[in-house]
Amino acid sequence: MPRHRPPSRALVVAGLVLLALGACSHEGASPEPEPPPPFALAAAEASRHLDQPAIALRFTRALAAEQDFEACVRVEAEGLGRIAASPLLDPIGQALVVPWLEGGREYRIELCPELKAVDGERLGRAVTTRAVAGTPPPVLAFASAGSVLPAHADAGLPLRSFGVAAVDVDFFRVRPSHLPALLVAGPRPGTREAHELKELLPALELAYSGRFDLPQTAEGPVVARAAGGQDRRAPPRRASSSPRCVRPAASRTAAR
């Protein structure tokens, strides 16, 4: 009766080598990439464009740039009906920004089924969403580079404002003894286009410091005239204290 001979050492070693090679090849194989998410609207949220109210429509994938966004995006507001909208593709390409809206107002936005991603996939159905436009930051500035305030006039100082309920304004006048030298120092005799407050402080004295209420609107910055303010000189301050000429009042965020 023949005996069962154990496998030779060479065969055992060869089998172990094959198993090791198979394990290495399996471990080194890269996993298959996950498929991209379906093309869809991910979010509609408040945004800004050039510091003005806007709405951003964010998608799961980048959009194709060569398509008519105005035809595919319909924007409506209660009481206004459909409004003219010119959606802009953001630099990354994965969001549409609807600019020039009214801050704080809610809008209804409808996307057409033909809106497509960069790989050609389309939404496939109309999508409707609602979002509130962002609000612009507070604005406070002079409405021009310079203004002449005639004596005995009450027209007021033109200011450009938004989101600021009240403002403190300091008015200075040139001391009579410094006026000739100030005029001669201009670009041409009798004129001067711009002044730096700190440079002029020795020649100035505080004439009036007032607080003025400003109109509030939701559309954006407006030009108002600060007139009839409450005199806040108590006691009068010296010009050498380096005051700020125009500043929002402490209660600027309160409704007045």
mmCIF file with all atom_site columns, C-alpha atoms in Angstrom, residues 36-256:
data_model
loop_
_atom_site.group_PDB
_atom_site.id
_atom_site.type_symbol
_atom_site.label_atom_id
_atom_site.label_alt_id
_atom_site.label_comp_id
_atom_site.label_asym_id
_atom_site.label_entity_id
_atom_site.label_seq_id
_atom_site.pdbx_PDB_ins_code
_atom_site.Cartn_x
_atom_site.Cartn_y
_atom_site.Cartn_z
_atom_site.occupancy
_atom_site.B_iso_or_equiv
_atom_site.pdbx_formal_charge
_atom_site.auth_seq_id
_atom_site.auth_comp_id
_atom_site.auth_asym_id
_atom_site.auth_atom_id
_atom_site.pdbx_PDB_model_num
ATOM 1   C CA . PRO A 1 36  ? -21.009 62.743  -8.132  1.00 0.00 ? 36  PRO A CA 1
ATOM 2   C CA . PRO A 1 37  ? -24.185 63.801  -6.325  1.00 0.00 ? 37  PRO A CA 1
ATOM 3   C CA . PRO A 1 38  ? -27.296 64.359  -8.426  1.00 0.00 ? 38  PRO A CA 1
ATOM 4   C CA . PHE A 1 39  ? -27.492 67.860  -9.865  1.00 0.00 ? 39  PHE A CA 1
ATOM 5   C CA . ALA A 1 40  ? -29.891 69.828  -7.642  1.00 0.00 ? 40  ALA A CA 1
ATOM 6   C CA . LEU A 1 41  ? -30.391 73.069  -5.743  1.00 0.00 ? 41  LEU A CA 1
ATOM 7   C CA . ALA A 1 42  ? -28.579 72.767  -2.405  1.00 0.00 ? 42  ALA A CA 1
ATOM 8   C CA . ALA A 1 43  ? -29.537 76.061  -0.730  1.00 0.00 ? 43  ALA A CA 1
ATOM 9   C CA . ALA A 1 44  ? -30.997 79.522  -1.293  1.00 0.00 ? 44  ALA A CA 1
ATOM 10  C CA . GLU A 1 45  ? -29.638 82.067  1.172   1.00 0.00 ? 45  GLU A CA 1
ATOM 11  C CA . ALA A 1 46  ? -29.119 85.761  1.831   1.00 0.00 ? 46  ALA A CA 1
ATOM 12  C CA . SER A 1 47  ? -26.024 87.243  0.239   1.00 0.00 ? 47  SER A CA 1
ATOM 13  C CA . ARG A 1 48  ? -24.481 90.491  -0.987  1.00 0.00 ? 48  ARG A CA 1
ATOM 14  C CA . HIS A 1 49  ? -23.222 91.696  -4.340  1.00 0.00 ? 49  HIS A CA 1
ATOM 15  C CA . LEU A 1 50  ? -21.058 94.821  -4.327  1.00 0.00 ? 50  LEU A CA 1
ATOM 16  C CA . ASP A 1 51  ? -22.291 95.425  -0.760  1.00 0.00 ? 51  ASP A CA 1
ATOM 17  C CA . GLN A 1 52  ? -25.897 95.436  -1.979  1.00 0.00 ? 52  GLN A CA 1
ATOM 18  C CA . PRO A 1 53  ? -28.691 92.973  -1.055  1.00 0.00 ? 53  PRO A CA 1
ATOM 19  C CA . ALA A 1 54  ? -28.698 89.724  -3.029  1.00 0.00 ? 54  ALA A CA 1
ATOM 20  C CA . ILE A 1 55  ? -29.675 86.042  -2.864  1.00 0.00 ? 55  ILE A CA 1
ATOM 21  C CA . ALA A 1 56  ? -27.253 83.189  -3.574  1.00 0.00 ? 56  ALA A CA 1
ATOM 22  C CA . LEU A 1 57  ? -28.544 79.957  -5.147  1.00 0.00 ? 57  LEU A CA 1
ATOM 23  C CA . ARG A 1 58  ? -26.070 77.181  -4.371  1.00 0.00 ? 58  ARG A CA 1
ATOM 24  C CA . PHE A 1 59  ? -26.030 73.887  -6.288  1.00 0.00 ? 59  PHE A CA 1
ATOM 25  C CA . THR A 1 60  ? -24.574 70.466  -5.654  1.00 0.00 ? 60  THR A CA 1
ATOM 26  C CA . ARG A 1 61  ? -22.403 70.698  -8.779  1.00 0.00 ? 61  ARG A CA 1
ATOM 27  C CA . ALA A 1 62  ? -20.901 73.416  -10.952 1.00 0.00 ? 62  ALA A CA 1
ATOM 28  C CA . LEU A 1 63  ? -23.161 74.958  -13.578 1.00 0.00 ? 63  LEU A CA 1
ATOM 29  C CA . ALA A 1 64  ? -22.495 75.303  -17.266 1.00 0.00 ? 64  ALA A CA 1
ATOM 30  C CA . ALA A 1 65  ? -21.559 78.902  -18.008 1.00 0.00 ? 65  ALA A CA 1
ATOM 31  C CA . GLU A 1 66  ? -22.936 78.956  -21.568 1.00 0.00 ? 66  GLU A CA 1
ATOM 32  C CA . GLN A 1 67  ? -26.668 79.088  -20.832 1.00 0.00 ? 67  GLN A CA 1
ATOM 33  C CA . ASP A 1 68  ? -29.380 81.726  -20.456 1.00 0.00 ? 68  ASP A CA 1
ATOM 34  C CA . PHE A 1 69  ? -29.669 82.206  -16.689 1.00 0.00 ? 69  PHE A CA 1
ATOM 35  C CA . GLU A 1 70  ? -32.202 85.020  -17.055 1.00 0.00 ? 70  GLU A CA 1
ATOM 36  C CA . ALA A 1 71  ? -34.591 82.660  -18.841 1.00 0.00 ? 71  ALA A CA 1
ATOM 37  C CA . CYS A 1 72  ? -34.055 79.853  -16.337 1.00 0.00 ? 72  CYS A CA 1
ATOM 38  C CA . VAL A 1 73  ? -34.421 81.882  -13.120 1.00 0.00 ? 73  VAL A CA 1
ATOM 39  C CA . ARG A 1 74  ? -37.772 83.565  -12.389 1.00 0.00 ? 74  ARG A CA 1
ATOM 40  C CA . VAL A 1 75  ? -37.875 85.919  -9.381  1.00 0.00 ? 75  VAL A CA 1
ATOM 41  C CA . GLU A 1 76  ? -41.079 87.238  -7.815  1.00 0.00 ? 76  GLU A CA 1
ATOM 42  C CA . ALA A 1 77  ? -41.899 89.336  -4.743  1.00 0.00 ? 77  ALA A CA 1
ATOM 43  C CA . GLU A 1 78  ? -45.214 89.781  -2.996  1.00 0.00 ? 78  GLU A CA 1
ATOM 44  C CA . GLY A 1 79  ? -46.843 92.990  -4.135  1.00 0.00 ? 79  GLY A CA 1
ATOM 45  C CA . LEU A 1 80  ? -44.342 93.438  -6.979  1.00 0.00 ? 80  LEU A CA 1
ATOM 46  C CA . GLY A 1 81  ? -44.977 90.383  -9.144  1.00 0.00 ? 81  GLY A CA 1
ATOM 47  C CA . ARG A 1 82  ? -42.160 89.212  -11.374 1.00 0.00 ? 82  ARG A CA 1
ATOM 48  C CA . ILE A 1 83  ? -39.086 91.401  -11.237 1.00 0.00 ? 83  ILE A CA 1
ATOM 49  C CA . ALA A 1 84  ? -36.263 91.723  -13.740 1.00 0.00 ? 84  ALA A CA 1
ATOM 50  C CA . ALA A 1 85  ? -33.385 89.589  -12.500 1.00 0.00 ? 85  ALA A CA 1
ATOM 51  C CA . SER A 1 86  ? -29.948 89.106  -13.976 1.00 0.00 ? 86  SER A CA 1
ATOM 52  C CA . PRO A 1 87  ? -28.389 86.130  -12.158 1.00 0.00 ? 87  PRO A CA 1
ATOM 53  C CA . LEU A 1 88  ? -24.590 86.062  -12.083 1.00 0.00 ? 88  LEU A CA 1
ATOM 54  C CA . LEU A 1 89  ? -22.439 82.944  -11.983 1.00 0.00 ? 89  LEU A CA 1
ATOM 55  C CA . ASP A 1 90  ? -19.972 83.109  -9.103  1.00 0.00 ? 90  ASP A CA 1
ATOM 56  C CA . PRO A 1 91  ? -16.232 82.600  -9.784  1.00 0.00 ? 91  PRO A CA 1
ATOM 57  C CA . ILE A 1 92  ? -16.309 79.001  -8.518  1.00 0.00 ? 92  ILE A CA 1
ATOM 58  C CA . GLY A 1 93  ? -19.236 78.227  -10.805 1.00 0.00 ? 93  GLY A CA 1
ATOM 59  C CA . GLN A 1 94  ? -21.348 76.428  -8.216  1.00 0.00 ? 94  GLN A CA 1
ATOM 60  C CA . ALA A 1 95  ? -23.710 79.281  -7.300  1.00 0.00 ? 95  ALA A CA 1
ATOM 61  C CA . LEU A 1 96  ? -25.928 81.858  -8.976  1.00 0.00 ? 96  LEU A CA 1
ATOM 62  C CA . VAL A 1 97  ? -26.170 85.280  -7.352  1.00 0.00 ? 97  VAL A CA 1
ATOM 63  C CA . VAL A 1 98  ? -29.372 87.282  -7.874  1.00 0.00 ? 98  VAL A CA 1
ATOM 64  C CA . PRO A 1 99  ? -28.282 90.919  -7.276  1.00 0.00 ? 99  PRO A CA 1
ATOM 65  C CA . TRP A 1 100 ? -29.941 94.320  -6.790  1.00 0.00 ? 100 TRP A CA 1
ATOM 66  C CA . LEU A 1 101 ? -32.734 93.166  -4.509  1.00 0.00 ? 101 LEU A CA 1
ATOM 67  C CA . GLU A 1 102 ? -34.440 94.907  -1.606  1.00 0.00 ? 102 GLU A CA 1
ATOM 68  C CA . GLY A 1 103 ? -32.776 94.047  1.672   1.00 0.00 ? 103 GLY A CA 1
ATOM 69  C CA . GLY A 1 104 ? -34.908 92.075  4.101   1.00 0.00 ? 104 GLY A CA 1
ATOM 70  C CA . ARG A 1 105 ? -37.627 91.250  1.561   1.00 0.00 ? 105 ARG A CA 1
ATOM 71  C CA . GLU A 1 106 ? -38.654 87.656  0.848   1.00 0.00 ? 106 GLU A CA 1
ATOM 72  C CA . TYR A 1 107 ? -38.537 86.468  -2.767  1.00 0.00 ? 107 TYR A CA 1
ATOM 73  C CA . ARG A 1 108 ? -39.988 83.465  -4.531  1.00 0.00 ? 108 ARG A CA 1
ATOM 74  C CA . ILE A 1 109 ? -37.550 81.922  -7.013  1.00 0.00 ? 109 ILE A CA 1
ATOM 75  C CA . GLU A 1 110 ? -38.385 79.327  -9.654  1.00 0.00 ? 110 GLU A CA 1
ATOM 76  C CA . LEU A 1 111 ? -35.733 77.406  -11.599 1.00 0.00 ? 111 LEU A CA 1
ATOM 77  C CA . CYS A 1 112 ? -36.539 75.935  -14.996 1.00 0.00 ? 112 CYS A CA 1
ATOM 78  C CA . PRO A 1 113 ? -36.027 72.200  -15.730 1.00 0.00 ? 113 PRO A CA 1
ATOM 79  C CA . GLU A 1 114 ? -33.500 73.047  -18.495 1.00 0.00 ? 114 GLU A CA 1
ATOM 80  C CA . LEU A 1 115 ? -30.913 74.494  -16.080 1.00 0.00 ? 115 LEU A CA 1
ATOM 81  C CA . LYS A 1 116 ? -27.852 72.290  -16.529 1.00 0.00 ? 116 LYS A CA 1
ATOM 82  C CA . ALA A 1 117 ? -24.603 71.393  -14.821 1.00 0.00 ? 117 ALA A CA 1
ATOM 83  C CA . VAL A 1 118 ? -21.196 71.639  -16.425 1.00 0.00 ? 118 VAL A CA 1
ATOM 84  C CA . ASP A 1 119 ? -21.357 67.957  -17.461 1.00 0.00 ? 119 ASP A CA 1
ATOM 85  C CA . GLY A 1 120 ? -24.675 68.501  -19.252 1.00 0.00 ? 120 GLY A CA 1
ATOM 86  C CA . GLU A 1 121 ? -27.018 66.993  -16.650 1.00 0.00 ? 121 GLU A CA 1
ATOM 87  C CA . ARG A 1 122 ? -30.208 69.044  -16.236 1.00 0.00 ? 122 ARG A CA 1
ATOM 88  C CA . LEU A 1 123 ? -32.466 69.666  -13.261 1.00 0.00 ? 123 LEU A CA 1
ATOM 89  C CA . GLY A 1 124 ? -35.193 67.776  -15.090 1.00 0.00 ? 124 GLY A CA 1
ATOM 90  C CA . ARG A 1 125 ? -38.034 69.466  -13.216 1.00 0.00 ? 125 ARG A CA 1
ATOM 91  C CA . ALA A 1 126 ? -39.047 72.949  -12.083 1.00 0.00 ? 126 ALA A CA 1
ATOM 92  C CA . VAL A 1 127 ? -37.762 73.831  -8.615  1.00 0.00 ? 127 VAL A CA 1
ATOM 93  C CA . THR A 1 128 ? -39.360 76.533  -6.452  1.00 0.00 ? 128 THR A CA 1
ATOM 94  C CA . THR A 1 129 ? -37.787 78.031  -3.328  1.00 0.00 ? 129 THR A CA 1
ATOM 95  C CA . ARG A 1 130 ? -38.039 81.119  -1.126  1.00 0.00 ? 130 ARG A CA 1
ATOM 96  C CA . ALA A 1 131 ? -35.291 83.254  0.377   1.00 0.00 ? 131 ALA A CA 1
ATOM 97  C CA . VAL A 1 132 ? -34.817 86.628  2.045   1.00 0.00 ? 132 VAL A CA 1
ATOM 98  C CA . ALA A 1 133 ? -32.344 89.051  0.490   1.00 0.00 ? 133 ALA A CA 1
ATOM 99  C CA . GLY A 1 134 ? -29.400 90.116  2.604   1.00 0.00 ? 134 GLY A CA 1
ATOM 100 C CA . THR A 1 135 ? -29.176 93.595  4.093   1.00 0.00 ? 135 THR A CA 1
ATOM 101 C CA . PRO A 1 136 ? -26.415 96.044  3.161   1.00 0.00 ? 136 PRO A CA 1
ATOM 102 C CA . PRO A 1 137 ? -24.010 97.311  5.825   1.00 0.00 ? 137 PRO A CA 1
ATOM 103 C CA . PRO A 1 138 ? -24.645 100.705 7.476   1.00 0.00 ? 138 PRO A CA 1
ATOM 104 C CA . VAL A 1 139 ? -23.553 103.645 5.324   1.00 0.00 ? 139 VAL A CA 1
ATOM 105 C CA . LEU A 1 140 ? -22.664 107.126 6.500   1.00 0.00 ? 140 LEU A CA 1
ATOM 106 C CA . ALA A 1 141 ? -20.701 109.651 4.460   1.00 0.00 ? 141 ALA A CA 1
ATOM 107 C CA . PHE A 1 142 ? -20.816 113.109 3.000   1.00 0.00 ? 142 PHE A CA 1
ATOM 108 C CA . ALA A 1 143 ? -22.805 113.234 -0.241  1.00 0.00 ? 143 ALA A CA 1
ATOM 109 C CA . SER A 1 144 ? -20.079 115.246 -1.986  1.00 0.00 ? 144 SER A CA 1
ATOM 110 C CA . ALA A 1 145 ? -16.409 116.100 -1.666  1.00 0.00 ? 145 ALA A CA 1
ATOM 111 C CA . GLY A 1 146 ? -17.286 119.531 -0.279  1.00 0.00 ? 146 GLY A CA 1
ATOM 112 C CA . SER A 1 147 ? -20.295 121.682 0.526   1.00 0.00 ? 147 SER A CA 1
ATOM 113 C CA . VAL A 1 148 ? -20.767 125.394 0.997   1.00 0.00 ? 148 VAL A CA 1
ATOM 114 C CA . LEU A 1 149 ? -23.170 126.281 3.793   1.00 0.00 ? 149 LEU A CA 1
ATOM 115 C CA . PRO A 1 150 ? -24.455 129.842 3.246   1.00 0.00 ? 150 PRO A CA 1
ATOM 116 C CA . ALA A 1 151 ? -24.918 131.969 6.320   1.00 0.00 ? 151 ALA A CA 1
ATOM 117 C CA . HIS A 1 152 ? -28.444 132.171 7.763   1.00 0.00 ? 152 HIS A CA 1
ATOM 118 C CA . ALA A 1 153 ? -29.585 129.169 5.671   1.00 0.00 ? 153 ALA A CA 1
ATOM 119 C CA . ASP A 1 154 ? -31.320 126.061 7.005   1.00 0.00 ? 154 ASP A CA 1
ATOM 120 C CA . ALA A 1 155 ? -30.983 123.714 3.988   1.00 0.00 ? 155 ALA A CA 1
ATOM 121 C CA . GLY A 1 156 ? -28.730 121.452 6.014   1.00 0.00 ? 156 GLY A CA 1
ATOM 122 C CA . LEU A 1 157 ? -25.646 119.361 5.310   1.00 0.00 ? 157 LEU A CA 1
ATOM 123 C CA . PRO A 1 158 ? -26.103 116.631 2.639   1.00 0.00 ? 158 PRO A CA 1
ATOM 124 C CA . LEU A 1 159 ? -25.258 113.166 4.030   1.00 0.00 ? 159 LEU A CA 1
ATOM 125 C CA . ARG A 1 160 ? -25.480 109.746 2.383   1.00 0.00 ? 160 ARG A CA 1
ATOM 126 C CA . SER A 1 161 ? -26.850 107.248 4.869   1.00 0.00 ? 161 SER A CA 1
ATOM 127 C CA . PHE A 1 162 ? -28.401 103.826 5.280   1.00 0.00 ? 162 PHE A CA 1
ATOM 128 C CA . GLY A 1 163 ? -29.078 101.868 8.449   1.00 0.00 ? 163 GLY A CA 1
ATOM 129 C CA . VAL A 1 164 ? -28.049 104.841 10.625  1.00 0.00 ? 164 VAL A CA 1
ATOM 130 C CA . ALA A 1 165 ? -30.879 106.452 12.607  1.00 0.00 ? 165 ALA A CA 1
ATOM 131 C CA . ALA A 1 166 ? -28.962 109.447 13.958  1.00 0.00 ? 166 ALA A CA 1
ATOM 132 C CA . VAL A 1 167 ? -25.608 111.141 13.495  1.00 0.00 ? 167 VAL A CA 1
ATOM 133 C CA . ASP A 1 168 ? -23.417 113.537 15.464  1.00 0.00 ? 168 ASP A CA 1
ATOM 134 C CA . VAL A 1 169 ? -21.767 116.257 13.347  1.00 0.00 ? 169 VAL A CA 1
ATOM 135 C CA . ASP A 1 170 ? -19.160 118.768 14.482  1.00 0.00 ? 170 ASP A CA 1
ATOM 136 C CA . PHE A 1 171 ? -18.964 122.067 12.582  1.00 0.00 ? 171 PHE A CA 1
ATOM 137 C CA . PHE A 1 172 ? -15.760 124.069 12.697  1.00 0.00 ? 172 PHE A CA 1
ATOM 138 C CA . ARG A 1 173 ? -14.899 127.541 11.484  1.00 0.00 ? 173 ARG A CA 1
ATOM 139 C CA . VAL A 1 174 ? -11.556 129.035 10.605  1.00 0.00 ? 174 VAL A CA 1
ATOM 140 C CA . ARG A 1 175 ? -10.260 131.573 13.075  1.00 0.00 ? 175 ARG A CA 1
ATOM 141 C CA . PRO A 1 176 ? -10.186 135.005 11.404  1.00 0.00 ? 176 PRO A CA 1
ATOM 142 C CA . SER A 1 177 ? -6.487  135.392 12.170  1.00 0.00 ? 177 SER A CA 1
ATOM 143 C CA . HIS A 1 178 ? -5.678  132.179 10.202  1.00 0.00 ? 178 HIS A CA 1
ATOM 144 C CA . LEU A 1 179 ? -7.953  132.738 7.203   1.00 0.00 ? 179 LEU A CA 1
ATOM 145 C CA . PRO A 1 180 ? -5.512  134.703 4.925   1.00 0.00 ? 180 PRO A CA 1
ATOM 146 C CA . ALA A 1 181 ? -2.733  132.140 5.338   1.00 0.00 ? 181 ALA A CA 1
ATOM 147 C CA . LEU A 1 182 ? -5.168  129.277 4.728   1.00 0.00 ? 182 LEU A CA 1
ATOM 148 C CA . LEU A 1 183 ? -6.409  130.733 1.448   1.00 0.00 ? 183 LEU A CA 1
ATOM 149 C CA . VAL A 1 184 ? -2.908  131.484 0.171   1.00 0.00 ? 184 VAL A CA 1
ATOM 150 C CA . ALA A 1 185 ? -1.820  127.888 0.898   1.00 0.00 ? 185 ALA A CA 1
ATOM 151 C CA . GLY A 1 186 ? -4.352  126.516 -1.620  1.00 0.00 ? 186 GLY A CA 1
ATOM 152 C CA . PRO A 1 187 ? -3.481  125.197 -5.117  1.00 0.00 ? 187 PRO A CA 1
ATOM 153 C CA . ARG A 1 188 ? -4.151  128.695 -6.452  1.00 0.00 ? 188 ARG A CA 1
ATOM 154 C CA . PRO A 1 189 ? -4.924  131.916 -4.601  1.00 0.00 ? 189 PRO A CA 1
ATOM 155 C CA . GLY A 1 190 ? -8.376  131.991 -3.074  1.00 0.00 ? 190 GLY A CA 1
ATOM 156 C CA . THR A 1 191 ? -9.146  128.250 -3.429  1.00 0.00 ? 191 THR A CA 1
ATOM 157 C CA . ARG A 1 192 ? -8.415  125.008 -1.619  1.00 0.00 ? 192 ARG A CA 1
ATOM 158 C CA . GLU A 1 193 ? -9.790  121.675 -2.733  1.00 0.00 ? 193 GLU A CA 1
ATOM 159 C CA . ALA A 1 194 ? -9.105  119.477 0.291   1.00 0.00 ? 194 ALA A CA 1
ATOM 160 C CA . HIS A 1 195 ? -8.046  119.808 3.889   1.00 0.00 ? 195 HIS A CA 1
ATOM 161 C CA . GLU A 1 196 ? -6.743  117.380 6.446   1.00 0.00 ? 196 GLU A CA 1
ATOM 162 C CA . LEU A 1 197 ? -8.469  117.977 9.755   1.00 0.00 ? 197 LEU A CA 1
ATOM 163 C CA . LYS A 1 198 ? -5.371  117.314 11.842  1.00 0.00 ? 198 LYS A CA 1
ATOM 164 C CA . GLU A 1 199 ? -3.372  119.820 9.805   1.00 0.00 ? 199 GLU A CA 1
ATOM 165 C CA . LEU A 1 200 ? -6.063  122.464 10.187  1.00 0.00 ? 200 LEU A CA 1
ATOM 166 C CA . LEU A 1 201 ? -6.754  122.019 13.901  1.00 0.00 ? 201 LEU A CA 1
ATOM 167 C CA . PRO A 1 202 ? -4.584  124.972 14.999  1.00 0.00 ? 202 PRO A CA 1
ATOM 168 C CA . ALA A 1 203 ? -6.580  127.235 12.675  1.00 0.00 ? 203 ALA A CA 1
ATOM 169 C CA . LEU A 1 204 ? -10.047 125.979 13.677  1.00 0.00 ? 204 LEU A CA 1
ATOM 170 C CA . GLU A 1 205 ? -12.506 126.514 16.479  1.00 0.00 ? 205 GLU A CA 1
ATOM 171 C CA . LEU A 1 206 ? -15.646 124.492 17.198  1.00 0.00 ? 206 LEU A CA 1
ATOM 172 C CA . ALA A 1 207 ? -18.727 126.447 16.141  1.00 0.00 ? 207 ALA A CA 1
ATOM 173 C CA . TYR A 1 208 ? -21.506 123.870 16.563  1.00 0.00 ? 208 TYR A CA 1
ATOM 174 C CA . SER A 1 209 ? -21.969 120.222 17.479  1.00 0.00 ? 209 SER A CA 1
ATOM 175 C CA . GLY A 1 210 ? -25.348 118.706 16.708  1.00 0.00 ? 210 GLY A CA 1
ATOM 176 C CA . ARG A 1 211 ? -27.208 115.394 16.621  1.00 0.00 ? 211 ARG A CA 1
ATOM 177 C CA . PHE A 1 212 ? -29.436 114.826 13.597  1.00 0.00 ? 212 PHE A CA 1
ATOM 178 C CA . ASP A 1 213 ? -32.121 112.252 12.865  1.00 0.00 ? 213 ASP A CA 1
ATOM 179 C CA . LEU A 1 214 ? -31.825 110.580 9.445   1.00 0.00 ? 214 LEU A CA 1
ATOM 180 C CA . PRO A 1 215 ? -34.601 108.966 7.361   1.00 0.00 ? 215 PRO A CA 1
ATOM 181 C CA . GLN A 1 216 ? -34.754 105.184 7.221   1.00 0.00 ? 216 GLN A CA 1
ATOM 182 C CA . THR A 1 217 ? -35.507 103.213 4.047   1.00 0.00 ? 217 THR A CA 1
ATOM 183 C CA . ALA A 1 218 ? -35.179 99.577  3.040   1.00 0.00 ? 218 ALA A CA 1
ATOM 184 C CA . GLU A 1 219 ? -34.108 100.228 -0.554  1.00 0.00 ? 219 GLU A CA 1
ATOM 185 C CA . GLY A 1 220 ? -30.558 101.389 0.118   1.00 0.00 ? 220 GLY A CA 1
ATOM 186 C CA . PRO A 1 221 ? -28.527 104.533 0.820   1.00 0.00 ? 221 PRO A CA 1
ATOM 187 C CA . VAL A 1 222 ? -30.347 107.870 0.527   1.00 0.00 ? 222 VAL A CA 1
ATOM 188 C CA . VAL A 1 223 ? -29.134 111.459 0.553   1.00 0.00 ? 223 VAL A CA 1
ATOM 189 C CA . ALA A 1 224 ? -30.541 113.401 3.492   1.00 0.00 ? 224 ALA A CA 1
ATOM 190 C CA . ARG A 1 225 ? -29.823 116.868 4.801   1.00 0.00 ? 225 ARG A CA 1
ATOM 191 C CA . ALA A 1 226 ? -28.807 117.144 8.418   1.00 0.00 ? 226 ALA A CA 1
ATOM 192 C CA . ALA A 1 227 ? -30.662 120.216 9.624   1.00 0.00 ? 227 ALA A CA 1
ATOM 193 C CA . GLY A 1 228 ? -32.311 121.377 12.815  1.00 0.00 ? 228 GLY A CA 1
ATOM 194 C CA . GLY A 1 229 ? -30.194 119.205 15.068  1.00 0.00 ? 229 GLY A CA 1
ATOM 195 C CA . GLN A 1 230 ? -29.937 119.501 18.809  1.00 0.00 ? 230 GLN A CA 1
ATOM 196 C CA . ASP A 1 231 ? -26.949 121.580 19.931  1.00 0.00 ? 231 ASP A CA 1
ATOM 197 C CA . ARG A 1 232 ? -24.702 119.240 21.891  1.00 0.00 ? 232 ARG A CA 1
ATOM 198 C CA . ARG A 1 233 ? -22.027 121.758 22.956  1.00 0.00 ? 233 ARG A CA 1
ATOM 199 C CA . ALA A 1 234 ? -22.086 121.395 26.720  1.00 0.00 ? 234 ALA A CA 1
ATOM 200 C CA . PRO A 1 235 ? -19.556 122.767 27.333  1.00 0.00 ? 235 PRO A CA 1
ATOM 201 C CA . PRO A 1 236 ? -17.912 123.803 24.001  1.00 0.00 ? 236 PRO A CA 1
ATOM 202 C CA . ARG A 1 237 ? -14.872 121.702 23.132  1.00 0.00 ? 237 ARG A CA 1
ATOM 203 C CA . ARG A 1 238 ? -11.548 122.924 21.856  1.00 0.00 ? 238 ARG A CA 1
ATOM 204 C CA . ALA A 1 239 ? -10.562 122.006 18.295  1.00 0.00 ? 239 ALA A CA 1
ATOM 205 C CA . SER A 1 240 ? -7.256  120.643 19.552  1.00 0.00 ? 240 SER A CA 1
ATOM 206 C CA . SER A 1 241 ? -9.036  117.595 21.011  1.00 0.00 ? 241 SER A CA 1
ATOM 207 C CA . SER A 1 242 ? -8.875  115.921 17.552  1.00 0.00 ? 242 SER A CA 1
ATOM 208 C CA . PRO A 1 243 ? -12.639 115.239 17.224  1.00 0.00 ? 243 PRO A CA 1
ATOM 209 C CA . ARG A 1 244 ? -14.212 113.199 14.459  1.00 0.00 ? 244 ARG A CA 1
ATOM 210 C CA . CYS A 1 245 ? -16.224 115.435 12.149  1.00 0.00 ? 245 CYS A CA 1
ATOM 211 C CA . VAL A 1 246 ? -19.015 112.933 11.398  1.00 0.00 ? 246 VAL A CA 1
ATOM 212 C CA . ARG A 1 247 ? -19.908 109.872 13.443  1.00 0.00 ? 247 ARG A CA 1
ATOM 213 C CA . PRO A 1 248 ? -23.022 107.759 14.026  1.00 0.00 ? 248 PRO A CA 1
ATOM 214 C CA . ALA A 1 249 ? -24.868 108.586 17.212  1.00 0.00 ? 249 ALA A CA 1
ATOM 215 C CA . ALA A 1 250 ? -24.849 106.057 20.034  1.00 0.00 ? 250 ALA A CA 1
ATOM 216 C CA . SER A 1 251 ? -28.474 105.171 19.290  1.00 0.00 ? 251 SER A CA 1
ATOM 217 C CA . ARG A 1 252 ? -27.946 104.573 15.589  1.00 0.00 ? 252 ARG A CA 1
ATOM 218 C CA . THR A 1 253 ? -29.461 101.101 15.658  1.00 0.00 ? 253 THR A CA 1
ATOM 219 C CA . ALA A 1 254 ? -32.614 102.151 17.482  1.00 0.00 ? 254 ALA A CA 1
ATOM 220 C CA . ALA A 1 255 ? -35.729 103.189 15.604  1.00 0.00 ? 255 ALA A CA 1
ATOM 221 C CA . ARG A 1 256 ? -36.200 106.901 16.012  1.00 0.00 ? 256 ARG A CA 1
#
